[in-house]
Short mmCIF file of C-alpha atoms and ligand atoms in Angstrom, two decimals:
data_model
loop_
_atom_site.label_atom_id
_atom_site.label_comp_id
_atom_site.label_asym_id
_atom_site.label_seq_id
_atom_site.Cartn_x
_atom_site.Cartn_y
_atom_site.Cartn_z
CA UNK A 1 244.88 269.64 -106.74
CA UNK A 2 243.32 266.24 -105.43
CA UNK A 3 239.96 266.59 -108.20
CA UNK A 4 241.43 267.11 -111.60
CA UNK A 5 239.33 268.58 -114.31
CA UNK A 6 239.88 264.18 -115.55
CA UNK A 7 239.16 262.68 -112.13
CA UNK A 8 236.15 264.95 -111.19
CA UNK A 9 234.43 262.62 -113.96
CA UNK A 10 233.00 259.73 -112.33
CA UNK A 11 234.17 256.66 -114.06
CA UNK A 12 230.82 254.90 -113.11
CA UNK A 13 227.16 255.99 -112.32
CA UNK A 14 226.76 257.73 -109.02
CA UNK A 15 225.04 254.81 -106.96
CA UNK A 16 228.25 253.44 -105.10
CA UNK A 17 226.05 250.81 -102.91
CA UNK A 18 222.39 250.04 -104.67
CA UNK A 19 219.63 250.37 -102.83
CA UNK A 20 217.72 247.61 -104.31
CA UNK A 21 213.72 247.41 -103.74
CA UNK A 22 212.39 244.04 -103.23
CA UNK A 23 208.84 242.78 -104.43
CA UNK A 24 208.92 239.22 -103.67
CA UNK A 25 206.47 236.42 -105.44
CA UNK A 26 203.60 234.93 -103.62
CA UNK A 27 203.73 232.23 -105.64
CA UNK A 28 206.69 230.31 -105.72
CA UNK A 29 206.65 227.53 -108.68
CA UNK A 30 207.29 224.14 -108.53
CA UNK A 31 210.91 222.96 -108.67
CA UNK A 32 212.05 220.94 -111.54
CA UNK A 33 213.72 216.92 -111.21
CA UNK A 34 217.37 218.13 -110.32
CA UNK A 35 218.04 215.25 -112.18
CA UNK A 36 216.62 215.96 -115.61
CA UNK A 37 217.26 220.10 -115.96
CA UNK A 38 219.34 220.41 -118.65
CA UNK A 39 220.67 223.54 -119.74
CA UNK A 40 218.23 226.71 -119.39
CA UNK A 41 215.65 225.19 -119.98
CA UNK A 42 214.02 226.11 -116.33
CA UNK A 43 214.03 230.23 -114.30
CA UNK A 44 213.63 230.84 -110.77
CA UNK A 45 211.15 232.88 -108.84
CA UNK A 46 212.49 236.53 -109.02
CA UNK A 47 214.83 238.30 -111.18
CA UNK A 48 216.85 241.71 -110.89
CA UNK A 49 216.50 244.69 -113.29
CA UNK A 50 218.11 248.12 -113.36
CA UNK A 51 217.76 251.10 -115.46
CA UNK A 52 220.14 253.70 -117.21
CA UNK A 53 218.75 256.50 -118.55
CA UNK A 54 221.21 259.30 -120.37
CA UNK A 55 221.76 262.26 -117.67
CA UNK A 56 220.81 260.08 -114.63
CA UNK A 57 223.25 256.90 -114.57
CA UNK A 58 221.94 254.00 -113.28
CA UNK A 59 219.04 253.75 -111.48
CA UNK A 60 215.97 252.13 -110.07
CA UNK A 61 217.73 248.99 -108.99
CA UNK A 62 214.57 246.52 -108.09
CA UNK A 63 213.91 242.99 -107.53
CA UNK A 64 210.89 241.40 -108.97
CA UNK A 65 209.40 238.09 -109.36
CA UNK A 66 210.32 236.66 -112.54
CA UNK A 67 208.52 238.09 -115.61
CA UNK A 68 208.02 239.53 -119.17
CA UNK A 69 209.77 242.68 -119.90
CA UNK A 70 207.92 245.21 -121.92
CA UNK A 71 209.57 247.24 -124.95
CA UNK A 72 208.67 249.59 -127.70
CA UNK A 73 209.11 247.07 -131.10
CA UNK A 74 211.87 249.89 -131.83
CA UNK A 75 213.72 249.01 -128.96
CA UNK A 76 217.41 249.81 -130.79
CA UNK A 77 218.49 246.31 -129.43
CA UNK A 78 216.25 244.75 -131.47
CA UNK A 79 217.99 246.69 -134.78
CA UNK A 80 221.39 246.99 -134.21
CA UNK A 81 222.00 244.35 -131.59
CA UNK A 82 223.46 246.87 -129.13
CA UNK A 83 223.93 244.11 -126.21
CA UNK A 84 226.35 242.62 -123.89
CA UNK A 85 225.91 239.41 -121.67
CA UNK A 86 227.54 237.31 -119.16
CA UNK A 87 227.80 233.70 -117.86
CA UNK A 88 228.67 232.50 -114.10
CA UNK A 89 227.28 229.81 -111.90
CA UNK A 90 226.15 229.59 -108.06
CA UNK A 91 227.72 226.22 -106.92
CA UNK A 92 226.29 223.97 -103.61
CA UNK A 93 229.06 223.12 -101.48
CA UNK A 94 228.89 219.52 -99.46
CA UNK A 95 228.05 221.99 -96.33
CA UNK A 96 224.89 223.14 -97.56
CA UNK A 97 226.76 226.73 -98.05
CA UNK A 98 225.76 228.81 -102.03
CA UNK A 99 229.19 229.99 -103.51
CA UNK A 100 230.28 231.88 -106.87
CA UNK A 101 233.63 231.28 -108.40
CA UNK A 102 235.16 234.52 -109.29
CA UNK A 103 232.41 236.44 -109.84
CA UNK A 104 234.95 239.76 -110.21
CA UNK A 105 236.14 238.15 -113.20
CA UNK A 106 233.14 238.33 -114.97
CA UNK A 107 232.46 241.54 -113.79
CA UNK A 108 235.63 243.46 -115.50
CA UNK A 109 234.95 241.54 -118.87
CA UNK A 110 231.40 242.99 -118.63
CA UNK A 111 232.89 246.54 -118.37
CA UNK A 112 235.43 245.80 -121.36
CA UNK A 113 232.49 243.96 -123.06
CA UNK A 114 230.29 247.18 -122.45
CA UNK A 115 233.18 249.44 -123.44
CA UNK A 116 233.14 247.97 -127.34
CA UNK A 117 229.61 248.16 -127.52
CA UNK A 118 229.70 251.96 -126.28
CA UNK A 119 227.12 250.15 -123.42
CA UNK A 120 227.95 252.54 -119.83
CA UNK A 121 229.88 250.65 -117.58
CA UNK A 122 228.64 249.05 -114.12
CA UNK A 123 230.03 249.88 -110.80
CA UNK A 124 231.78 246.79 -110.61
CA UNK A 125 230.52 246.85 -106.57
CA UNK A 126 227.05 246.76 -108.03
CA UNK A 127 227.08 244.93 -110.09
CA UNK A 128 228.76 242.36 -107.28
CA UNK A 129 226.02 243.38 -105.16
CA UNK A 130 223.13 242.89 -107.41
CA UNK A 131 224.44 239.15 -108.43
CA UNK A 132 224.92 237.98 -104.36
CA UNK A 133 221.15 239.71 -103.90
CA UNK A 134 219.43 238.14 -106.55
CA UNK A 135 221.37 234.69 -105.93
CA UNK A 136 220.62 235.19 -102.33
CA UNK A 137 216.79 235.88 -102.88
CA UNK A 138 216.21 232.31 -105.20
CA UNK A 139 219.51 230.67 -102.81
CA UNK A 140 217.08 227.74 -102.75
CA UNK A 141 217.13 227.01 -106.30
CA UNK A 142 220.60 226.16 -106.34
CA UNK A 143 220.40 222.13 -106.74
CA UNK A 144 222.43 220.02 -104.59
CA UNK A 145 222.67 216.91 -106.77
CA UNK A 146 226.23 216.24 -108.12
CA UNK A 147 227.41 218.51 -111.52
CA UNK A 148 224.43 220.90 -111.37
CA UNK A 149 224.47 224.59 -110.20
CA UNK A 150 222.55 227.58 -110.67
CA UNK A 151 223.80 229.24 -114.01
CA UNK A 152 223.65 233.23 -113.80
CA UNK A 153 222.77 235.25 -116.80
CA UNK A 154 223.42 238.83 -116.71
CA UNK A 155 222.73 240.96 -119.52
CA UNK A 156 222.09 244.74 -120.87
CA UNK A 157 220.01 245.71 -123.85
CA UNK A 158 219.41 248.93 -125.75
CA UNK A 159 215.77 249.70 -124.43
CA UNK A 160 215.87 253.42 -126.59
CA UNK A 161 212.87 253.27 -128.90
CA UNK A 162 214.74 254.73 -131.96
CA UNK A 163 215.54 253.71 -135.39
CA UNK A 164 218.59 255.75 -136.26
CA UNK A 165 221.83 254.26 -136.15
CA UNK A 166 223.40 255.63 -132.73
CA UNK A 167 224.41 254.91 -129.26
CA UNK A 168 221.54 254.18 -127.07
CA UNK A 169 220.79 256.65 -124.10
CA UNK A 170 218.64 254.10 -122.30
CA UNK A 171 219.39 250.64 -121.14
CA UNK A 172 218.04 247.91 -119.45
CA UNK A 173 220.61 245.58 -116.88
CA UNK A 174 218.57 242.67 -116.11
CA UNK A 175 220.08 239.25 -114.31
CA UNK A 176 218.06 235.88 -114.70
CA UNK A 177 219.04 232.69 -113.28
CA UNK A 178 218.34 229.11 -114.53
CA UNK A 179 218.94 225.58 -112.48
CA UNK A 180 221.53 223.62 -114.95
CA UNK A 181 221.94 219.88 -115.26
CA UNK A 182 225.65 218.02 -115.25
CA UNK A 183 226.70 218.38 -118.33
CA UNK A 184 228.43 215.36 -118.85
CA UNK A 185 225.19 213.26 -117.81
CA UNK A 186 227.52 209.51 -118.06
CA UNK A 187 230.67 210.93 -117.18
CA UNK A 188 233.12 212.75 -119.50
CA UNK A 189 232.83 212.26 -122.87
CA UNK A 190 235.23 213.59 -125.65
CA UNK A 191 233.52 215.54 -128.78
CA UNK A 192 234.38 215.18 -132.50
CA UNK A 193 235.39 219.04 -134.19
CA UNK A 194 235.15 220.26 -137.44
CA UNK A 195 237.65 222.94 -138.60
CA UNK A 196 235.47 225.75 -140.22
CA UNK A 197 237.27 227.00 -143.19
CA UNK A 198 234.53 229.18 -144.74
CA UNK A 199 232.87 230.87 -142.27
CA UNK A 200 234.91 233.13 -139.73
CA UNK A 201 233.74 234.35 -135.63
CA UNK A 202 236.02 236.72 -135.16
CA UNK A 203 238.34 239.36 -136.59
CA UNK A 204 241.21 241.25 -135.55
CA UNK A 205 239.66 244.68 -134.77
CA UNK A 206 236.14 243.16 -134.45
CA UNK A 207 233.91 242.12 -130.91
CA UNK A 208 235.90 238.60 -130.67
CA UNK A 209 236.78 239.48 -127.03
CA UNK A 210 233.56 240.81 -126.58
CA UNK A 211 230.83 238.76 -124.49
CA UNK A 212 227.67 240.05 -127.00
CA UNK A 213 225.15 238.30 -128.61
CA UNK A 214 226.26 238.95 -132.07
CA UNK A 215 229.07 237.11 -132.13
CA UNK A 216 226.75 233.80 -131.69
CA UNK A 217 224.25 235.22 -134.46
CA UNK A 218 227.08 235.44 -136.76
CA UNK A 219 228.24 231.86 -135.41
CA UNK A 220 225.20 229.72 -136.15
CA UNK A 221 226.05 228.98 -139.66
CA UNK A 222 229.03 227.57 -139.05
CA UNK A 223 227.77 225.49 -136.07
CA UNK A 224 224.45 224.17 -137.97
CA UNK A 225 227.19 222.91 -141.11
CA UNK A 226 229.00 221.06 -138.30
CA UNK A 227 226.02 219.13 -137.12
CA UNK A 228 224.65 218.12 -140.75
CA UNK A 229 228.29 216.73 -140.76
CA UNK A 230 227.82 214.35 -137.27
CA UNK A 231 230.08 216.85 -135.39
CA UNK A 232 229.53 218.43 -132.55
CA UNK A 233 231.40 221.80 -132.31
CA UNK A 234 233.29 224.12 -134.75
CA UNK A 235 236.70 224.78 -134.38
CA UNK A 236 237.45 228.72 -135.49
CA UNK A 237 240.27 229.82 -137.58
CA UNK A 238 241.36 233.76 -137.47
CA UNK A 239 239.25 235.44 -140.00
CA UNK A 240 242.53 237.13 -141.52
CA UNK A 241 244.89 234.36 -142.71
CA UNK A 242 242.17 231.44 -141.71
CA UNK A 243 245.59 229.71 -140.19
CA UNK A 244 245.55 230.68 -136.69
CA UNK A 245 243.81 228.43 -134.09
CA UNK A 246 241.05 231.24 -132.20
CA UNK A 247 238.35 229.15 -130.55
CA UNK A 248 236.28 225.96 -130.68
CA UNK A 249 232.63 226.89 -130.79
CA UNK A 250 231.69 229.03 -127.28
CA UNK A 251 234.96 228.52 -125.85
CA UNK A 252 238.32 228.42 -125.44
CA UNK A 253 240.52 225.83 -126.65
CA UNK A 254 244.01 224.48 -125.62
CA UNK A 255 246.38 221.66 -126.90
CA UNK A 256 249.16 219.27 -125.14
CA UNK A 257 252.13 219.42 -127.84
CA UNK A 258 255.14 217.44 -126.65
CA UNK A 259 253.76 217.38 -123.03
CA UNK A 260 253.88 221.50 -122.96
CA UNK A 261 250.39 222.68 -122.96
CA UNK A 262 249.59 225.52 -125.39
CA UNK A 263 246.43 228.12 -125.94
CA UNK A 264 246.08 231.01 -128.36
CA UNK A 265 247.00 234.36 -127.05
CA UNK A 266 244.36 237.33 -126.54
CA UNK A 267 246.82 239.53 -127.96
CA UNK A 268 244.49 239.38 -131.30
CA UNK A 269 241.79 240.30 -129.95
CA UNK A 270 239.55 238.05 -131.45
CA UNK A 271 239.08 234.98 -128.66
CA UNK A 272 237.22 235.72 -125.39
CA UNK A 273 238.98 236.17 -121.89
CA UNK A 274 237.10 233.04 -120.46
CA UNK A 275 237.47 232.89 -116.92
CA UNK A 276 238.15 229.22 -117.02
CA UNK A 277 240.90 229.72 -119.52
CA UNK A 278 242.61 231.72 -117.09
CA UNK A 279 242.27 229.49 -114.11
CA UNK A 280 243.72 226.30 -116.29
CA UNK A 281 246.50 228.57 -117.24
CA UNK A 282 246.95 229.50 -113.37
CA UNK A 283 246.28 225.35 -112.18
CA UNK A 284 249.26 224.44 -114.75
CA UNK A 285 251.47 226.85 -113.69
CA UNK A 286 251.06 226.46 -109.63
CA UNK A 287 251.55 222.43 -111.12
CA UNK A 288 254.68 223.11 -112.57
CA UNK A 289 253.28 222.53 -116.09
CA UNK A 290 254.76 224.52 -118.98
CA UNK A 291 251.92 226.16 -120.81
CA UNK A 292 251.92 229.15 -123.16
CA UNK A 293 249.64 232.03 -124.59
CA UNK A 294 250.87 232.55 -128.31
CA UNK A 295 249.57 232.18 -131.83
CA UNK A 296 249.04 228.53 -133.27
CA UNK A 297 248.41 227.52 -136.17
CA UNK A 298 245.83 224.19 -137.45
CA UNK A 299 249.13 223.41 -139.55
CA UNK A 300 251.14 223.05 -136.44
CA UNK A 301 248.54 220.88 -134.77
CA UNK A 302 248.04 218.71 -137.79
CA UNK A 303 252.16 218.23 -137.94
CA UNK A 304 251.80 217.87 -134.25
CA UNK A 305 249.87 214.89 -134.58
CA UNK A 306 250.93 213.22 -137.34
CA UNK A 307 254.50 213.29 -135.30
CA UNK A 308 252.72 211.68 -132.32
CA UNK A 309 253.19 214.73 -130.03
CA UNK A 310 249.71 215.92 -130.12
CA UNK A 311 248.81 213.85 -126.93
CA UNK A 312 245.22 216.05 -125.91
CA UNK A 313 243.11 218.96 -127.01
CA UNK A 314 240.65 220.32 -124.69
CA UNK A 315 238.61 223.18 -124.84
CA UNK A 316 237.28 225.26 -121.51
CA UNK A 317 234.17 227.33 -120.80
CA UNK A 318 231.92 227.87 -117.57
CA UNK A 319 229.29 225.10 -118.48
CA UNK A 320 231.32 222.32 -119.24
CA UNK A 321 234.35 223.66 -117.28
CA UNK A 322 236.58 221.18 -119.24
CA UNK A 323 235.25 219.52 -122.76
CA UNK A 324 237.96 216.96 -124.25
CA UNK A 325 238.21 216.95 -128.05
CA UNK A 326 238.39 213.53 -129.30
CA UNK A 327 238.41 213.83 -133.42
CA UNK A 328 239.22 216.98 -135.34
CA UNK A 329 238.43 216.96 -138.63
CA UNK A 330 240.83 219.54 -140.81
CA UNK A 331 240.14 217.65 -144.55
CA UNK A 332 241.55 214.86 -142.80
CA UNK A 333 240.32 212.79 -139.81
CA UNK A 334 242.64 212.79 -136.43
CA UNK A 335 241.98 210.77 -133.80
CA UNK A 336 243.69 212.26 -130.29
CA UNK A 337 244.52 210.22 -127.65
CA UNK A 338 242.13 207.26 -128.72
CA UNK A 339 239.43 209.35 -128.42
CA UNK A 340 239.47 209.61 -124.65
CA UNK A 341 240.39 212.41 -121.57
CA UNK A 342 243.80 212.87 -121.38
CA UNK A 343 245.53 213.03 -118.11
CA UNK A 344 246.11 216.69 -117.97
CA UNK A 345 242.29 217.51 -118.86
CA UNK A 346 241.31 214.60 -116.48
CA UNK A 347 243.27 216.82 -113.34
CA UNK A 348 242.39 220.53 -114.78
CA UNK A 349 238.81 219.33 -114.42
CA UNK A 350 238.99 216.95 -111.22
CA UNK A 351 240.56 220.16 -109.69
CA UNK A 352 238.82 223.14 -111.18
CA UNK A 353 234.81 221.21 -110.11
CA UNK A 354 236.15 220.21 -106.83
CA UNK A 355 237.40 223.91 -106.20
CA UNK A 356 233.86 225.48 -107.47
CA UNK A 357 231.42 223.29 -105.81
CA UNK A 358 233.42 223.05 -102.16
CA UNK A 359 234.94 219.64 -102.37
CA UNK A 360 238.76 220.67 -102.48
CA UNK A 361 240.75 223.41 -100.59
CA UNK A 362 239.98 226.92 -102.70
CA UNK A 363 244.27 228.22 -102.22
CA UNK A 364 243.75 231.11 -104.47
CA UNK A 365 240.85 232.20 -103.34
CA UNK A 366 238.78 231.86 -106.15
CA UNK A 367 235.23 231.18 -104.44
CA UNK A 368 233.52 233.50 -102.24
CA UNK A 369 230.22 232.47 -100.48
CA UNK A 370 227.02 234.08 -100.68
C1 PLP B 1 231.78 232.76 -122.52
C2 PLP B 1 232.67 232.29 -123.61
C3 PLP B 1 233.81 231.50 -123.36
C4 PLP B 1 234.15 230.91 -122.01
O1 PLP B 1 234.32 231.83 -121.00
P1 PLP B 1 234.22 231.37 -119.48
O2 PLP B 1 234.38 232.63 -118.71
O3 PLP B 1 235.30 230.40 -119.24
O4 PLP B 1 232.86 230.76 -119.32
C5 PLP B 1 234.64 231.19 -124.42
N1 PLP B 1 234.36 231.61 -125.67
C6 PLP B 1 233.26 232.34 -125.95
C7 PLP B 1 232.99 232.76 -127.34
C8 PLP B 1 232.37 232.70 -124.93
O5 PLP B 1 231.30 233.42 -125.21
#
C-alpha cells in the first residue's frame, strides 16, 4: 500500500503553491537616508499575511500595503505568548541583482520553532514562496549603499480570542520587512561582555533552540544589568550548572583556544541553530581550520586566557554577521587579543559579507536570487 493510514496525513496544510492576492499601495512613502537607517527603525510599502484557521489549514494568502493588524484584546498571543519569529536579510549585489542567503535555513528552524510552540507548521515551499513575493513586491527597498540590506521579519501569532490556557486554533503568519543600516557604522568594532551569573536564557528541556519571543522577554533583565554596568552584551551560562558557555546575548558565540576554534554544541538544547553559526562552522572546515561543537565551560575560557591561548572570541548572528568580543568580564576583567578582530573573525566575516551581498564567488551555494 503506497497511502498508509500515517502518510495519508498531510504533514503540512493543503496549499502546495499559494495563490497569493495582491492589493498594491497607491501611495508609496518616501525612502529613508540609506545612510542613517539603523536597525528597524523604518517598513516598506506592502507586507504579506496568511491565515490558519483549525479544520481549514492555511489559507487566504494576500499581499497588502503595509498596515495595522486588528485583534480581539484576548488574542491568546497576547496571554500566553504563543509565538514564533524569524530573521533573514535581502542583500544588493554589485550587479544591481536582490539575493537571500539561505533562506531554507530559516525556513526548517521555523517548522522546529513552530513544533515547540505546538504553532502548525508551514509548507516550507510557501513559506519560500511568500518571502521571494513579498521581497519581490518592495525589491526596491533593498538599499544599495555598502553593509545595509533589507532585514526580513517573519512571524506567527496566536490570533484565537480565548482566555483558557490551550493551543490556539487560529493563527496569523505575517512577514514585514525593514531597510537596515551597517552595523558596524566605523568599521568593526569589538564589544565588552558581562558573564550573567544570576539570571539564566535557557534551560535544558526549555524553548532555548526555539526562535520565539519569550526567550527575549525573559532576557531583558539580564541585558538592562549589563548596560548599567558599561557593557554591551550578556554572555549566558546553562541554567543547570551555570558553568557551561550557551550564548552571548541574541547570538551565538565561539572561541579560538590554542588556534582550534571552538562553539557550544546544540546537543543541549538550549542555544539557537543560527544560520550563521553553521556557515562559520562550514567556512572553517572547507579552510582547513579545526573547529568543534561540544560543551565549554567559562572556567575553561578563563584558564584559557590566563595561559595565553585564548587568542579571539567572537560571537555570530544575521545582523552583525560577525561581532568580536573584546573584554569579558567573569568577576575578573580579560582583555582578548588587545581588544581588537582577530584574524580568524577578520576572514569568517570578510568572507561570509562578500558571499551574501555578491562580491565573492557563492561555492556552496548559499545565495539564491530573487
Ligand atoms: C536569531 C538568533 C541567533 C542567530 O541566528 P542567525 O540565524 O545566525 O541569525 C542566535 N541566538 C539567538 C538567541 C537568536 O535568536
Amino acid at each position: 500500500m503506497i497511502f498508509g493510514s500515517e502518510n495519508a496525513v498531510p504533514k503540512y496544510s493543503v496549499i502546495s503553491m499559494l495563490d497569493i492576492s495582491y492589493e498594491l499601495t497607491r501611495t508609496k512613502k518616501e525612502k529613508p537616508d540609506q545612510t542613517k537607517l539603523g536597525f528597524g527603525r523604518y517598513f516598506t510599502d506592502h507586507m504579506f499575511i496568511m491565515n490558519y484557521t483549525e479544520g481549514k489549514g492555511w489559507h487566504s494568502p494576500r499581499i497588502l500595503p503595509f498596515q495595522n493588524i486588528s485583534l480581539s484584546p484576548a488574542a491568546m498571543v497576547f496571554h500566553y505568548a504563543q509565538e514564533m519569529f524569524e530573521g533573514l536579510k535581502a542583500y544588493r549585489t554589485p550587479a544591481g541583482e536582490v539575493q537571500l542567503f539561505r533562506p531554507e535555513k530559516n525556513i526548517e528552524r521555523m517548522n522546529n520553532t513552530n513544533e515547540r510552540m505546538c504553532i502548525p507548521k508551514v509548507n516550507p515551499d510557501d513559506a519560500l514562496q511568500a518571502i521571494r513575493a513579498i521581497v519581490d513586491v518592495d525589491r526596491d527597498w533593498v538599499p544599495s549603499v555598502e553593509g545595509a540590506s533589507l532585514y526580513i521579519r517573519p512571524f506567527i501569532i496566536a490570533s484565537d480570542p480565548y482566555l483558557g490556557v490551550r493551543i490556539s486554533n487560529e493563527y496569523l503568519f505575517i512577514i514585514i520587512l525593514s531597510p537596515v543600516g551597517a552595523y558596524y557604522e566605523q568599521g568593526i568594532n569589538p564589544v565588552k561582555i558581562y558573564v550573567e551569573n544570576e539570571y539564566v536564557r535557557a534551560v535544558k528541556g526549555g524553548t532555548g533552540f526555539a526562535k520565539v519571543g519569550g526567550n527575549y522577554a525573559a532576557s531583558l533583565i539580564g541585558q538592562k544589568k549589563a548596560e548599567e554596568m558599561g557593557y554591551a552584551q550578556v554572555l549566558w551560562l546553562d541554567g543547570i550548572h551555570r558553568k557551561y558557555i550557551d550564548e552571548v546575548g541574541a547570538m551565538n558565540v565561539f572561541f579560538v583556544i590554542d588556534g582550534k576554534v571552538v562553539t557550544p554544541s546544540l546537543d543541549d538544547g538550549n542555544i539557537l541553530p543560527g544560520v550563521t553559526r553553521a556557515s562559520c562552522i562550514e567556512l572553517l572546515k572547507s579552510w582547513g581550520i579545526p573547529v568543534s561543537e561540544r560543551r565549554i565551560s567559562i572556567d575553561e575560557v578563563v584558564e584559557a586566557h590566563k595561559s595565553g591561548k585564548l587568542s579571539e572570541a567572537f560571537g555570530t548572528g544575521t545582523a552583525a554577521v560577525i561581532s568580536p568580543i573584546g573584554e569579558l568580564n567573569h568577576g575578573e576583567k580579560m582583555i582578548l587579543n588587545d581588544g581588537k578582530i582577530g584574524p580568524i573573525s577578520q576572514r569568517l566575516y570578510d568572507n561570509l559579507t562578500g558571499i551574501q551581498w555578491g562580491k565573492l564567488e557563492d561555492p556552496f551555494g548559499w545565495t539564491c536570487k530573487v
